[in-house]
Coordinates of C-alpha atoms and ligand atoms in Angstrom, one line a residue:
X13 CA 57.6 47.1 -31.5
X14 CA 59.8 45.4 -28.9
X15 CA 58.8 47.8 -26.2
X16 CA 55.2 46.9 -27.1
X17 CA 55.4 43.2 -27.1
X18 CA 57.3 43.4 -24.0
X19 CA 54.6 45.7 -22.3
X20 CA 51.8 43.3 -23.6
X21 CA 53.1 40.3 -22.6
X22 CA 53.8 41.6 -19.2
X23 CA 50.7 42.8 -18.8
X24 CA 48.8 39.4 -19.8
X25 CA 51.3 37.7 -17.0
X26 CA 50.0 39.7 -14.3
X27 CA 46.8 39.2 -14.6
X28 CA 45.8 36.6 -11.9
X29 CA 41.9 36.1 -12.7
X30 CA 39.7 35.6 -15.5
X31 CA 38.6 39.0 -15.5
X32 CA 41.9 40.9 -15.1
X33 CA 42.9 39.1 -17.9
X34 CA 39.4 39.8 -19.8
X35 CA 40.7 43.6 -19.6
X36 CA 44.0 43.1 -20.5
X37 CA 42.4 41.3 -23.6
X38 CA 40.6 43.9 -24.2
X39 CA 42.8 46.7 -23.6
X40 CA 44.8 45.4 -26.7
X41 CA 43.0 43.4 -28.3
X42 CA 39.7 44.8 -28.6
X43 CA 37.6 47.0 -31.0
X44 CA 38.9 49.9 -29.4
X45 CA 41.8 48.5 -28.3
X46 CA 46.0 50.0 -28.7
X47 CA 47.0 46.9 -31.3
X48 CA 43.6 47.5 -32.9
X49 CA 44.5 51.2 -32.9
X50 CA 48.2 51.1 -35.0
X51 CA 46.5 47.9 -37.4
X52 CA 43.7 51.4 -38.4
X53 CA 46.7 53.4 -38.7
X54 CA 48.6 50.7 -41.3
X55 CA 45.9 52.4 -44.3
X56 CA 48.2 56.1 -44.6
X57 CA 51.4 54.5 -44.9
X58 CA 53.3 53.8 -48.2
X59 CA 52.9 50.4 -49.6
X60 CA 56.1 49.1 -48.7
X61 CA 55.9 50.6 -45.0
X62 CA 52.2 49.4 -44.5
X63 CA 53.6 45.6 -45.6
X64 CA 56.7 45.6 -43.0
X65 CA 54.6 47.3 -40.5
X66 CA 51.8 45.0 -41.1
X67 CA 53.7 42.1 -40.6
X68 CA 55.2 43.0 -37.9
X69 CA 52.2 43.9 -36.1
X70 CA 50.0 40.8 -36.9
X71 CA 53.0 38.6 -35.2
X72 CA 52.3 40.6 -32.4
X73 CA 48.9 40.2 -32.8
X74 CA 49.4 36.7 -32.8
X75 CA 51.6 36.4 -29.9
X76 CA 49.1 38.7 -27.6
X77 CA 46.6 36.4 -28.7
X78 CA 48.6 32.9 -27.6
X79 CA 49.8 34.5 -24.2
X80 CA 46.1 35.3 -23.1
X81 CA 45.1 31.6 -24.2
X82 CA 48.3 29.9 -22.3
X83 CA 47.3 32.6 -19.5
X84 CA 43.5 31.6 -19.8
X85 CA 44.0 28.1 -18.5
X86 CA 46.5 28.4 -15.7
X87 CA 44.2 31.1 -14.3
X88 CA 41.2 28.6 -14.6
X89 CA 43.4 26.2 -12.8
X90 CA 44.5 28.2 -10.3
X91 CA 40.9 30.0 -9.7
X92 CA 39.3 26.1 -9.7
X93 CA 42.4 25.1 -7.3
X94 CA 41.3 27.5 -4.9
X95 CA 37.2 27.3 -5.1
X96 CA 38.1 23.1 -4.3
X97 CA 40.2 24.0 -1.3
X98 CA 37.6 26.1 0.3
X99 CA 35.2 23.5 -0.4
X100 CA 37.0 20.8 1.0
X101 CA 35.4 17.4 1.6
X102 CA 35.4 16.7 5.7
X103 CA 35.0 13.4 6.1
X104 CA 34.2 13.6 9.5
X105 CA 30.7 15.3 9.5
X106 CA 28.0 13.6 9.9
X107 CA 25.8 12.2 6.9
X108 CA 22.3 13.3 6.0
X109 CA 19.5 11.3 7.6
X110 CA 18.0 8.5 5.5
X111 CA 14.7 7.9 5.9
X112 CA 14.3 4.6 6.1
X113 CA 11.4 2.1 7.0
X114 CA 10.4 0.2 9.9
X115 CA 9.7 -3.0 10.9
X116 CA 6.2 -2.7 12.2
X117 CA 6.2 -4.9 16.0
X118 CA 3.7 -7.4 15.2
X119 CA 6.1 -8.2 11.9
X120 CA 9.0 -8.4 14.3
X121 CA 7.5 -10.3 16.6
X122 CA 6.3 -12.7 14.1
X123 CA 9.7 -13.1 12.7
X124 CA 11.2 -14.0 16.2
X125 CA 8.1 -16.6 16.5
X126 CA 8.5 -18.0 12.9
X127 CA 12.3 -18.3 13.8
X128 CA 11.9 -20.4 17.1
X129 CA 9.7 -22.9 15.6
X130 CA 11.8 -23.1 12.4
X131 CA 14.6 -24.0 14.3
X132 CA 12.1 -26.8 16.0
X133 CA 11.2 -28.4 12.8
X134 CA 7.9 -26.9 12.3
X135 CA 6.1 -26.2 9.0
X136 CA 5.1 -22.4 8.8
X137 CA 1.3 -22.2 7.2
X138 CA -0.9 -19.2 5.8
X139 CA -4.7 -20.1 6.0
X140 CA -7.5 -17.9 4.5
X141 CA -9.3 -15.4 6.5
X142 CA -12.5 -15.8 5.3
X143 CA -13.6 -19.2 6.1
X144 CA -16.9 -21.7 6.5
X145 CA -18.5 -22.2 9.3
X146 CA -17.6 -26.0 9.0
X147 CA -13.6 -25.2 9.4
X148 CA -14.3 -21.9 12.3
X149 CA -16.6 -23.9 14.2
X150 CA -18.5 -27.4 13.6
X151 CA -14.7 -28.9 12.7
X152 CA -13.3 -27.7 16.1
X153 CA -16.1 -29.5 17.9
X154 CA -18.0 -25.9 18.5
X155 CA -21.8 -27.4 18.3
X156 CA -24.0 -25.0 16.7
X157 CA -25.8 -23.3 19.6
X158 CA -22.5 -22.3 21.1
X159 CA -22.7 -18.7 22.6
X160 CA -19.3 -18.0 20.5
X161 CA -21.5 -18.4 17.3
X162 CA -23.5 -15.7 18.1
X163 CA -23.4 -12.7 15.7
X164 CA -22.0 -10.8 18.4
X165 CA -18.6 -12.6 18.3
X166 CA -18.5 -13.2 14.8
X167 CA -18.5 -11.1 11.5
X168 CA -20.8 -12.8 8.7
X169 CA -20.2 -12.9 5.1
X170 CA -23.0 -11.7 2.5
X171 CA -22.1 -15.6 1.1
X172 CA -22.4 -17.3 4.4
X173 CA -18.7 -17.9 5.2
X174 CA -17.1 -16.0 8.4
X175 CA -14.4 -13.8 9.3
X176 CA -11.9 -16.5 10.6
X177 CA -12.3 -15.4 14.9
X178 CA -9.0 -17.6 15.6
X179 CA -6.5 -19.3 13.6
X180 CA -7.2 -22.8 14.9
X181 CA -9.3 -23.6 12.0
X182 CA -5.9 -24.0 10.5
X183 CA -5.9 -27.2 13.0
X184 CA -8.7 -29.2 10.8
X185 CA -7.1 -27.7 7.7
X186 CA -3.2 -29.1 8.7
X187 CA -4.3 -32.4 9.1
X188 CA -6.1 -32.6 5.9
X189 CA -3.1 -30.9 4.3
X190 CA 0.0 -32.5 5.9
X191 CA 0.8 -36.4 6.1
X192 CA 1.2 -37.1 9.9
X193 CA 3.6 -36.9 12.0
X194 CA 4.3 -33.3 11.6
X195 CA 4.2 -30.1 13.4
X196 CA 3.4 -26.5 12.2
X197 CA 2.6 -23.0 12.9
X198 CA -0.3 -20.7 11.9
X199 CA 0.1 -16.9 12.3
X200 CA -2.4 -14.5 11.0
X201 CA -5.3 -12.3 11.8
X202 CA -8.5 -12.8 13.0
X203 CA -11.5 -11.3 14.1
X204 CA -14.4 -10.2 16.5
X205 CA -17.9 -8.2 16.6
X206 CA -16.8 -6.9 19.9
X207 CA -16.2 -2.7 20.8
X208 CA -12.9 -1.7 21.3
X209 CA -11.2 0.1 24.0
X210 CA -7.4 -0.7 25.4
X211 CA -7.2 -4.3 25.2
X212 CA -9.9 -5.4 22.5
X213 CA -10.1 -4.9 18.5
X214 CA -12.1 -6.4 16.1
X215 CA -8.9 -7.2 14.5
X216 CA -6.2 -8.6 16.0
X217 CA -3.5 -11.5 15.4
X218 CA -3.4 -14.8 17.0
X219 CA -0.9 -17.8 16.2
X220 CA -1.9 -21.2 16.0
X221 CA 0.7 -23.9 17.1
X222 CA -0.6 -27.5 16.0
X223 CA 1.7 -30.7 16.7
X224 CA 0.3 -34.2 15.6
X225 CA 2.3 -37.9 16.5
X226 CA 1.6 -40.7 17.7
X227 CA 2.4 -40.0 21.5
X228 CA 2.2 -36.8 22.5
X229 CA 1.8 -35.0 25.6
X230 CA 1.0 -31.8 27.9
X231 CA 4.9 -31.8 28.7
X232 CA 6.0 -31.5 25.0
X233 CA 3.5 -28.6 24.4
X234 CA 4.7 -26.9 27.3
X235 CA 8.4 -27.1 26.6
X236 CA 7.7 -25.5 22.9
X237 CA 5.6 -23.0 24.1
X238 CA 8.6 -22.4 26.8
X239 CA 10.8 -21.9 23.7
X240 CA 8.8 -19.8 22.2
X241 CA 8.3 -17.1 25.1
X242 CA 12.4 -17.0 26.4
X243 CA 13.3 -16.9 22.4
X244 CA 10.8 -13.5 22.2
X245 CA 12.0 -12.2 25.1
X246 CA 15.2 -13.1 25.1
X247 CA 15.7 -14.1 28.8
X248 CA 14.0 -16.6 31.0
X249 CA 10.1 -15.8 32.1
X250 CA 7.6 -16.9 34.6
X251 CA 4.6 -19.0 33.8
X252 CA 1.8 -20.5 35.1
X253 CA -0.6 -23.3 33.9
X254 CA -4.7 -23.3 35.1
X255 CA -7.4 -25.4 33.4
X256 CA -9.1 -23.6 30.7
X257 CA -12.0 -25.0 28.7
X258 CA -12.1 -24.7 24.7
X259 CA -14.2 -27.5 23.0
X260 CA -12.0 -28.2 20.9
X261 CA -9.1 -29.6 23.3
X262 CA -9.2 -32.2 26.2
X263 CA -7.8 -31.3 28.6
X264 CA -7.6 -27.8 28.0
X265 CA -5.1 -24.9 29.6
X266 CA -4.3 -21.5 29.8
X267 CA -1.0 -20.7 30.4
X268 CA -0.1 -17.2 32.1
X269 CA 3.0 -15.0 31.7
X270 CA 4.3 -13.2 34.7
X271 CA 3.8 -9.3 33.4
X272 CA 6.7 -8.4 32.2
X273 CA 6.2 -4.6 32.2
X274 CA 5.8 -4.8 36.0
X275 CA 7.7 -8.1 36.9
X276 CA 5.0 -9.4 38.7
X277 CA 3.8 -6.1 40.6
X278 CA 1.5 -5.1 39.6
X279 CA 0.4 -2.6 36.8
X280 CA -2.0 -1.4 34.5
X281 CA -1.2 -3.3 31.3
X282 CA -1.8 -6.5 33.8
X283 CA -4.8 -5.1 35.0
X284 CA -2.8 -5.1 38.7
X285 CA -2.7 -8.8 38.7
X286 CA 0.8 -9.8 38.3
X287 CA -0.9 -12.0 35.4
X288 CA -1.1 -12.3 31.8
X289 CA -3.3 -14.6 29.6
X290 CA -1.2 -15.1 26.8
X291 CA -1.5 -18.8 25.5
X292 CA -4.6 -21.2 25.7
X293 CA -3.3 -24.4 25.2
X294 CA -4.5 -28.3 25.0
X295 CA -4.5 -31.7 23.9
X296 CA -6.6 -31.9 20.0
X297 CA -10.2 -33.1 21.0
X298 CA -10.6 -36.6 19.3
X299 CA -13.5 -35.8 17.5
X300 CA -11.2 -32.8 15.9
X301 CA -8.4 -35.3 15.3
X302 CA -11.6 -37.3 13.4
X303 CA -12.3 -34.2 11.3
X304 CA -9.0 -33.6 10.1
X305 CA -9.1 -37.2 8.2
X306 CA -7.0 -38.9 11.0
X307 CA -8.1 -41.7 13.5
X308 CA -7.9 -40.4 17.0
X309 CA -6.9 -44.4 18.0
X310 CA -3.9 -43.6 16.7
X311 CA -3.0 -40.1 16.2
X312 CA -2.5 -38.1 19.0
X313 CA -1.8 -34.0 18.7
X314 CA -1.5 -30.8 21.1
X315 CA -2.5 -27.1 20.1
X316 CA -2.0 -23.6 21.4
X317 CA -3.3 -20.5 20.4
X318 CA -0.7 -17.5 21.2
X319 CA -2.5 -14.1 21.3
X320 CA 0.0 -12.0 18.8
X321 CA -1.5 -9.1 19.9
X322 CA -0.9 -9.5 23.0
X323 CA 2.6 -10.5 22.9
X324 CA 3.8 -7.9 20.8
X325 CA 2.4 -5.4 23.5
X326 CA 4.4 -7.4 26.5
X327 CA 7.2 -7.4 24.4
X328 CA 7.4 -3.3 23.3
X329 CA 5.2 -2.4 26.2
X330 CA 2.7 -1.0 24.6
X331 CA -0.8 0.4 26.5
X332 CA -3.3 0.3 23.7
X333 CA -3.5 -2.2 21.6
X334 CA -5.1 0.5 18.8
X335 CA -1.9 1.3 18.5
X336 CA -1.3 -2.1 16.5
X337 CA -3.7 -1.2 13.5
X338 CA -3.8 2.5 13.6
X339 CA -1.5 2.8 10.6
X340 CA 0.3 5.9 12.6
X341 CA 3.7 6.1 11.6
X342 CA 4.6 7.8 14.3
X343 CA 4.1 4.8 16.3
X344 CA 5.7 2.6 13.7
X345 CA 8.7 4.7 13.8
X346 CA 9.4 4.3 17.7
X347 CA 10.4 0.4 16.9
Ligands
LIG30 N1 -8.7 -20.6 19.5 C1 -8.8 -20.3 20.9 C2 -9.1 -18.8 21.0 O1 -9.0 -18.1 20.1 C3 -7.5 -20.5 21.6 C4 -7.0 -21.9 21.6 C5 -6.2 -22.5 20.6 C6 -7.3 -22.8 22.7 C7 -5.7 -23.7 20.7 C8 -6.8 -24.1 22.8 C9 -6.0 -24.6 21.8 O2 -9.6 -18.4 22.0

């Protein structure tokens, strides 16, 4: 009986994996296995012989049994030891790529614009894009056989109203809205009945700048709209001032931004001029001033009206300005 336990036990110790020691169950444990074996033999024994031996046999059942369950774990362990050290973590390699999403440039470059003026004191505004004709054109001092009227320029509603085709309606609709002094900023999109190609859409993004007090002048617009263009870009630019004509200011300006995809040279996204139109500018006409609910005697205001559009391309140098509302992601993706 000794000899057996001893060869069992032995047996059930060397066993170093699950399966080994599977057999080694099985080998003595199992239906046709050498314990199983003797306990068949106990039934041609005498009755006193078959209870000794019986006895003695189930203990070493039981201790077979115990030994392959103790075994059973430190195998597991051991076996689940080693998987973990071939799979160690290395916390050096590089993660997985998240795909994350992008700023789109107009948003950006809104964000750097609503930023500048923040810091300035100005009031940020959000103005419909549908709007009358009153607030689009008669408000702004645009008479009604102006050539910009025409259906050409301007989407019509089935209800009579237009498709905003700037954001300085917002102008009329400030004053009403805000007690003067007070300066704000309008960004949004607008839009034209005109074809596209590189450097037109019928939808594109314009903001409005809008500054009303009691003395203002051509020097305080031009140091905002300074701010403006170094905080975009980051770094100081070139500009240069011309008389422009929009009914709606007096005088009126345009200012031009040295290109700065070219510096000045000369390239395609400046049309080889040096030149860009970015910001037509000007002192509020009077009779707008008289629209907006104020008295031109003693309310004074300037305006600009930065194309977005055309900023955010400067800025990311971009060639088309499809690009802008083409909803491609791979051009979304580069920014
Ligand atoms: N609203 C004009 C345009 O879209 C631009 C402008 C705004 C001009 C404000 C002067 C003052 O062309």
């Amino acid at each position: 009986m000794e000899a057996l336990r001893t060869e069992a036990l032995d047996e059930v110790a060397a066993a170093t994996t699950t399966a080994a020691l599977k057999d080694v169950e099985v080998r003595w444990l199992g239906k046709k296995g050498r314990l199983t074996a003797l306990l068949k033999e106990l039934g041609g024994l005498s009755p006193d012989d078959r209870k000794a031996r019986g006895q003695a046999l189930n203990e070493l059942k039981r201790d077979i049994t115990d030994a392959v369950a103790q075994r059973e774990i430190a195998v597991a362990q051991a076996e689940l030891a080693a998987q973990a050290a071939g799979e160690r973590l290395d916390p050096t390699l590089p993660g997985l790529p998240v795909d994350a999403g992008r700023l789109h440039p107009l948003t950006r470059v809104i964000d750097s614009v609503e930023d500048v003026f923040e810091r300035m004191g100005f009031h940020i505004l959000d103005y419909p894009e549908a709007e009358t004709e009153f607030f689009n054109f008669d408000g702004l001092n645009i008479p009604a056989d102006h050539p910009a009227r025409d259906t050409q320029d301007t989407f019509y509603l089935a209800d009579g109203n237009v498709l905003r085709t700037h954001t300085s309606p917002g102008q009329v609709r400030a004053m009403r809205d805000l007690k003067p002094p007070f300066r704000a900023i309008f960004p949004g999109r607008v839009y034209r009945c005109e074809a596209t190609d590189a450097s037109h859409e019928h939808t594109f993004h314009q903001v409005e700048g809008l500054m009303i007090d009691r003395h203002v002048s051509v020097a305080h617009m031009l140091h905002s709209m300074m701010t403006l263009l170094t905080g975009v870009f980051g770094r100081p630019v070139q500009v240069r001032l011309r008389p422009g004509f929009f009914p709606f200011v007096e005088p009126g300006f345009e200012l031009d931004l040295r290109c700065m995809v070219c510096e000045g040279a000369g390239c395609p996204v400046c049309k080889r001029s040096g030149w860009v139109e970015l910001l037509p500018c000007g002192l509020v006409h009077p009779n707008v001033i008289r629209h907006g609910g104020l008295d031109p005697e003693e309310w004074e205001g300037w305006a600009f009206g930065l194309g977005l559009s055309r900023l955010v391309m400067m800025r990311y140098q971009i060639d088309d300005i499809r690009w802008l509302m083409s909803g491609d992601l791979r051009f979304v993706r580069q920014f």
